[in-house]
XYZ file of N, CA and C in Angstrom:
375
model
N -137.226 0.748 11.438
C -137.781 0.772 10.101
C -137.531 2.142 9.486
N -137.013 2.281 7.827
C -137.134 3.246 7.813
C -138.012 4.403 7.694
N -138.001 5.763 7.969
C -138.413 6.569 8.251
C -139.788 6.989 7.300
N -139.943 6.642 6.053
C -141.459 6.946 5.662
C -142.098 5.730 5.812
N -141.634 4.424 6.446
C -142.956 4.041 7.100
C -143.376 4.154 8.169
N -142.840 5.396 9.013
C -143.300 5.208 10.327
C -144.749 5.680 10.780
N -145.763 6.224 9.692
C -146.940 6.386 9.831
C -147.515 5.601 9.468
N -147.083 4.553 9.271
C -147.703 3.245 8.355
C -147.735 2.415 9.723
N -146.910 2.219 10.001
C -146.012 1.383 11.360
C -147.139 1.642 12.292
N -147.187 3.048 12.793
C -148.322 3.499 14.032
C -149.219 3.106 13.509
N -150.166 3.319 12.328
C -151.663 3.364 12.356
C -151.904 1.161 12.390
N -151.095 0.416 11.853
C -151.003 -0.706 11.952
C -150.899 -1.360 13.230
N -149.581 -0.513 14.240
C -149.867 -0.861 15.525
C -150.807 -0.672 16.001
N -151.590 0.549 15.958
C -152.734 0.753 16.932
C -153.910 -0.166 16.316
N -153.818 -0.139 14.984
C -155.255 -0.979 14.987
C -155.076 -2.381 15.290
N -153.836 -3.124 15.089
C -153.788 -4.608 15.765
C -154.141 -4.819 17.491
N -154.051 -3.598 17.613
C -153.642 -3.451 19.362
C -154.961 -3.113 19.797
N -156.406 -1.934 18.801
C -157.723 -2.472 18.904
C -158.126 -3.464 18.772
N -157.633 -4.055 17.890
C -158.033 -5.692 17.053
C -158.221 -6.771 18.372
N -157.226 -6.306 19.547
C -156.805 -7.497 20.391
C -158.119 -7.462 21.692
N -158.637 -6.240 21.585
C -159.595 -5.908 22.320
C -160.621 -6.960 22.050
N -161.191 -7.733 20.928
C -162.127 -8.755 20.884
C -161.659 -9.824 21.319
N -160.737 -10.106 21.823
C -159.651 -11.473 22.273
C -160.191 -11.827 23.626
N -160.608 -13.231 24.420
C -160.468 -13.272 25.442
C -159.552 -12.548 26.316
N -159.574 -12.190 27.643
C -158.079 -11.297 28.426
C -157.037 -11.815 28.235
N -156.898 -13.290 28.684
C -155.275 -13.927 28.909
C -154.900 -13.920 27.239
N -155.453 -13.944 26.175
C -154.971 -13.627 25.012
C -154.567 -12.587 24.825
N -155.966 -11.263 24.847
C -155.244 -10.278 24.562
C -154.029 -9.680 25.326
N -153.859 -10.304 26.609
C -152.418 -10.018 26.838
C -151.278 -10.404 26.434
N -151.370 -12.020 26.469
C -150.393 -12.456 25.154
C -150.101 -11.176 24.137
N -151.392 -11.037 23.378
C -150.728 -10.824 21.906
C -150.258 -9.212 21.906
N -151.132 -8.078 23.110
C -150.099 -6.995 23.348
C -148.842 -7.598 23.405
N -148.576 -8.202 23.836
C -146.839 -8.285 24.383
C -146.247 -8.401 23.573
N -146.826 -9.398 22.803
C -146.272 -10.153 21.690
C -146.165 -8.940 20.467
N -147.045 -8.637 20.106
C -147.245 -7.269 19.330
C -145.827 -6.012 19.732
N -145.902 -5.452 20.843
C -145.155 -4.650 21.025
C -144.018 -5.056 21.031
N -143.424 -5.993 21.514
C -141.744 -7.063 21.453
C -141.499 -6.928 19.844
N -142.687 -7.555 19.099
C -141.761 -7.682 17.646
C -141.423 -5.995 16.812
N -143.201 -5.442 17.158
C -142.833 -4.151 16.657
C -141.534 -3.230 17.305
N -140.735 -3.375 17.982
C -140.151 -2.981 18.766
C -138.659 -3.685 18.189
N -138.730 -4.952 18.180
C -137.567 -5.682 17.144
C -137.375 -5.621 15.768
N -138.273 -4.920 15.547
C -138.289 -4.656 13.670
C -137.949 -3.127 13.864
N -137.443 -2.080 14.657
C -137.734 -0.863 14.384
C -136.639 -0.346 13.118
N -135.590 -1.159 13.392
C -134.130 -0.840 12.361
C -134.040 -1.525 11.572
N -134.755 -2.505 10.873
C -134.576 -3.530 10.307
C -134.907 -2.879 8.455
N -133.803 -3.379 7.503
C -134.261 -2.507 6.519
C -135.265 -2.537 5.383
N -135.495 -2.130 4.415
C -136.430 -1.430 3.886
C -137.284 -2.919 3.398
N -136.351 -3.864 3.120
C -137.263 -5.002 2.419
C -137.879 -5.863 3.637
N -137.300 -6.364 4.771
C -137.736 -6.562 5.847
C -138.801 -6.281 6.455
N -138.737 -4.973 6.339
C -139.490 -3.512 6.822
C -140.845 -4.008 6.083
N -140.496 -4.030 5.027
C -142.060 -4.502 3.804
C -142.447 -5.317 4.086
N -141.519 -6.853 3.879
C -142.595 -7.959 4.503
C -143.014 -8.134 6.403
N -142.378 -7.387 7.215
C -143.095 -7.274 8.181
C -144.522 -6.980 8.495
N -144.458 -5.578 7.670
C -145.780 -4.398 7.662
C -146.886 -5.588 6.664
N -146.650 -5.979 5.490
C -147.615 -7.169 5.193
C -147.641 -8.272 5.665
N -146.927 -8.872 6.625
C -147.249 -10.295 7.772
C -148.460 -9.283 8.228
N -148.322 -8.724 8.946
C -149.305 -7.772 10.218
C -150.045 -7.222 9.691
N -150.533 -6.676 8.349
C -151.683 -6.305 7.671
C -152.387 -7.500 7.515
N -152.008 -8.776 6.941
C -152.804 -9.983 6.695
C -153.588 -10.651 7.937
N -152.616 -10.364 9.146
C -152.598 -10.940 10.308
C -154.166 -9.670 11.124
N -153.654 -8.678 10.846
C -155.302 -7.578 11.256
C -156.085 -7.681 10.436
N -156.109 -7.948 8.965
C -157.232 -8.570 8.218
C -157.817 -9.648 8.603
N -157.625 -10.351 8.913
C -157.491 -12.067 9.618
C -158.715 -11.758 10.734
N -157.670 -11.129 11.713
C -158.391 -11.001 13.074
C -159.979 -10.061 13.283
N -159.822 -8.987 12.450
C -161.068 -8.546 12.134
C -162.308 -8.972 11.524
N -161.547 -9.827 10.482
C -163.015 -11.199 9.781
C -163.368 -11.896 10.866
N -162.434 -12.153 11.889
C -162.708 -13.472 12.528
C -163.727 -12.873 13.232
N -163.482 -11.658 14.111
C -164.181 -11.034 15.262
C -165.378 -10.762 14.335
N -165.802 -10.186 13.183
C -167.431 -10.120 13.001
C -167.709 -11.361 12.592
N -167.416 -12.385 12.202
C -167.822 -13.963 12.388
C -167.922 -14.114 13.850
N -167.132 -13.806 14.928
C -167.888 -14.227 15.948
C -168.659 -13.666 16.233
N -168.951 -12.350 16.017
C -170.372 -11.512 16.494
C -171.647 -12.171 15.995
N -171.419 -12.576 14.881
C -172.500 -12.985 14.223
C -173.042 -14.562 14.561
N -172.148 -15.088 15.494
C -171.633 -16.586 15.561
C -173.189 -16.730 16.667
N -173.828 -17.979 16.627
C -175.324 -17.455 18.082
C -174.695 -18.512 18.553
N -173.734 -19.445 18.205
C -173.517 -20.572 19.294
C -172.677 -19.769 20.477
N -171.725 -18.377 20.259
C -171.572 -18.114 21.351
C -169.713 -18.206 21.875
N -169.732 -19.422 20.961
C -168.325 -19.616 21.199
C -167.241 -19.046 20.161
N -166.439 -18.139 20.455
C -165.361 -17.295 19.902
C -164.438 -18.185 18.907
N -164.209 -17.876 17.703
C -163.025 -18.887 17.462
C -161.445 -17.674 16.777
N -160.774 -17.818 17.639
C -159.632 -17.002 16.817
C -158.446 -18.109 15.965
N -157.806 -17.439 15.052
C -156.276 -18.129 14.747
C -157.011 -18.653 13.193
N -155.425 -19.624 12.280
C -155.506 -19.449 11.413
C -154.509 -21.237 11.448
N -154.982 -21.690 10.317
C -153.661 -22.580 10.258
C -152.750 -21.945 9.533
N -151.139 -22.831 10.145
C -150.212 -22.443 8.996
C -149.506 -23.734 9.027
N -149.369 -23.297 7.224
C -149.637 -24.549 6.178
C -147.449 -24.574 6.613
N -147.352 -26.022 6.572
C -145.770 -26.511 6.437
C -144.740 -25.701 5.417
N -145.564 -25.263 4.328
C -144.700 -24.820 3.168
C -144.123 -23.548 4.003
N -145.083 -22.847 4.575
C -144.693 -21.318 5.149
C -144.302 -21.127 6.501
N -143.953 -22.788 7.321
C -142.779 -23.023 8.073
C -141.687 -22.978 8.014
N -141.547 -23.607 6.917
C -140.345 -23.683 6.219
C -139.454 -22.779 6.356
N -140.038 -21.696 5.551
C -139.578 -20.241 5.383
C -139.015 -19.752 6.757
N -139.789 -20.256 7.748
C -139.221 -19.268 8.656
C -137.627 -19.592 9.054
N -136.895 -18.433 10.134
C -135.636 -18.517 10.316
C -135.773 -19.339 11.692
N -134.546 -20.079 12.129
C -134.514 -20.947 13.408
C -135.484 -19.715 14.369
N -134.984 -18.830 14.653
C -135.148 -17.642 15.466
C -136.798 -17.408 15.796
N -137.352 -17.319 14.593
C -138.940 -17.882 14.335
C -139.346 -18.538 14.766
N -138.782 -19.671 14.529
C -139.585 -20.970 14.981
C -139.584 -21.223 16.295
N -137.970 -20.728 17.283
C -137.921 -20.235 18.684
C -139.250 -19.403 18.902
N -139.718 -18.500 19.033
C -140.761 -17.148 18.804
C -141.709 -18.137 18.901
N -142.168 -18.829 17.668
C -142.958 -19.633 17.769
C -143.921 -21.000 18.540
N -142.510 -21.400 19.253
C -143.016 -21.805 20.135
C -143.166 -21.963 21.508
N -142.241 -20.605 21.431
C -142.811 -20.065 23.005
C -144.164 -19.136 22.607
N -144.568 -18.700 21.961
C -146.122 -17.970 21.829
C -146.889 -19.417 21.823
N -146.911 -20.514 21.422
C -147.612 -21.863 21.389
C -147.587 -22.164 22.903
N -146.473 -22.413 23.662
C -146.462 -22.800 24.970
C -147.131 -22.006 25.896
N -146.609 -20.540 25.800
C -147.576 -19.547 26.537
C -149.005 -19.383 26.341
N -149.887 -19.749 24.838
C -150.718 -19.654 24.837
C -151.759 -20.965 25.072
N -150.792 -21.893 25.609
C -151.487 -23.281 25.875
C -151.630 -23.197 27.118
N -150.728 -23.107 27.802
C -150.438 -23.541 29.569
C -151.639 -23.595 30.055
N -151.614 -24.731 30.812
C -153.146 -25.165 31.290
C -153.676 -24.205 32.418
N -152.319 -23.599 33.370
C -152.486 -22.611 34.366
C -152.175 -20.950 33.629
N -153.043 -20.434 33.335
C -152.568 -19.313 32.546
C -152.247 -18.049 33.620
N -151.779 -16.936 33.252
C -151.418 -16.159 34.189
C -152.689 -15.146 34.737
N -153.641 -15.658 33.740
C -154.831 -14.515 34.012
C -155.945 -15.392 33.889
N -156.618 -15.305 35.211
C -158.005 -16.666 35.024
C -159.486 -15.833 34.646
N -160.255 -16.828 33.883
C -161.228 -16.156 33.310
C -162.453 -16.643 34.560
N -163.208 -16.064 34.922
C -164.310 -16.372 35.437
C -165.699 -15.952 35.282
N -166.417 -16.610 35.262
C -168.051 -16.025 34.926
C -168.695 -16.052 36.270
N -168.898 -14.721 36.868
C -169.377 -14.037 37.619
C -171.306 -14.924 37.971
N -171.725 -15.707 38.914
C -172.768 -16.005 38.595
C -173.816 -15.279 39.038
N -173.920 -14.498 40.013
C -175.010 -13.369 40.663
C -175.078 -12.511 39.308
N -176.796 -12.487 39.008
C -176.796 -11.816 38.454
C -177.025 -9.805 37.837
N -176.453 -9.317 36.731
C -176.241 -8.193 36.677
C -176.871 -7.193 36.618
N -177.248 -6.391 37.476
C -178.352 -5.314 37.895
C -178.035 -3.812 37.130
């Protein structure tokens, strides 16, 4: 990306990359990965690119931050992350995307995930 957004770039990475901290684990590992791979594939990419990247991922940490104080506030307890996306703004995307896409769908489904969650039942002293 070019060079005067690269303070834009960091403070966006790091706060998506706090953001992921409210995520169950096997998510927030997903979406580090996922996070650092694209930021990492966009680094040369030019100036208009560059723009609508940095606003996908601003909307996308706006998103995730509403969601997380809705769940704080939530007393049933149960977390809800994600967003629909509407067909029109499928469309748009490039084959390459939609590849991306659904390997982050497959990885984030798999019934055996790579990281198991467990609730500890002895209780905490």
């Amino acid at each position: 990306m070019p060079g005067r957004h690269v303070s834009r770039v960091r403070a966006l990475y790091k706060r998506v990359l706090q953001l992921h901290r409210v995520l169950p684990p096997d998510l927030k590992a997903l979406g580090d990965q996922y996070v650092k791979d694209e930021f990492r594939r966009h680094k040369s990419v030019g100036s208009d690119e560059a723009q609508r990247f940095l606003q996908e991922w601003e909307v996308y940490a706006t998103v995730l931050s509403q969601q997380a104080n809705e769940n704080r506030q939530n007393s049933t307890g149960k977390a809800c992350f994600g967003t629909f996306l509407p067909e029109e703004k499928l469309n748009d995307f490039r084959d390459e995307q939609i590849g991306q896409l659904q390997e982050l769908m497959q990885e984030a489904t798999k019934p055996n995930r790579q990281f198991s969650i467990s609730e500890s039942t002895k209780p905490k002293f």
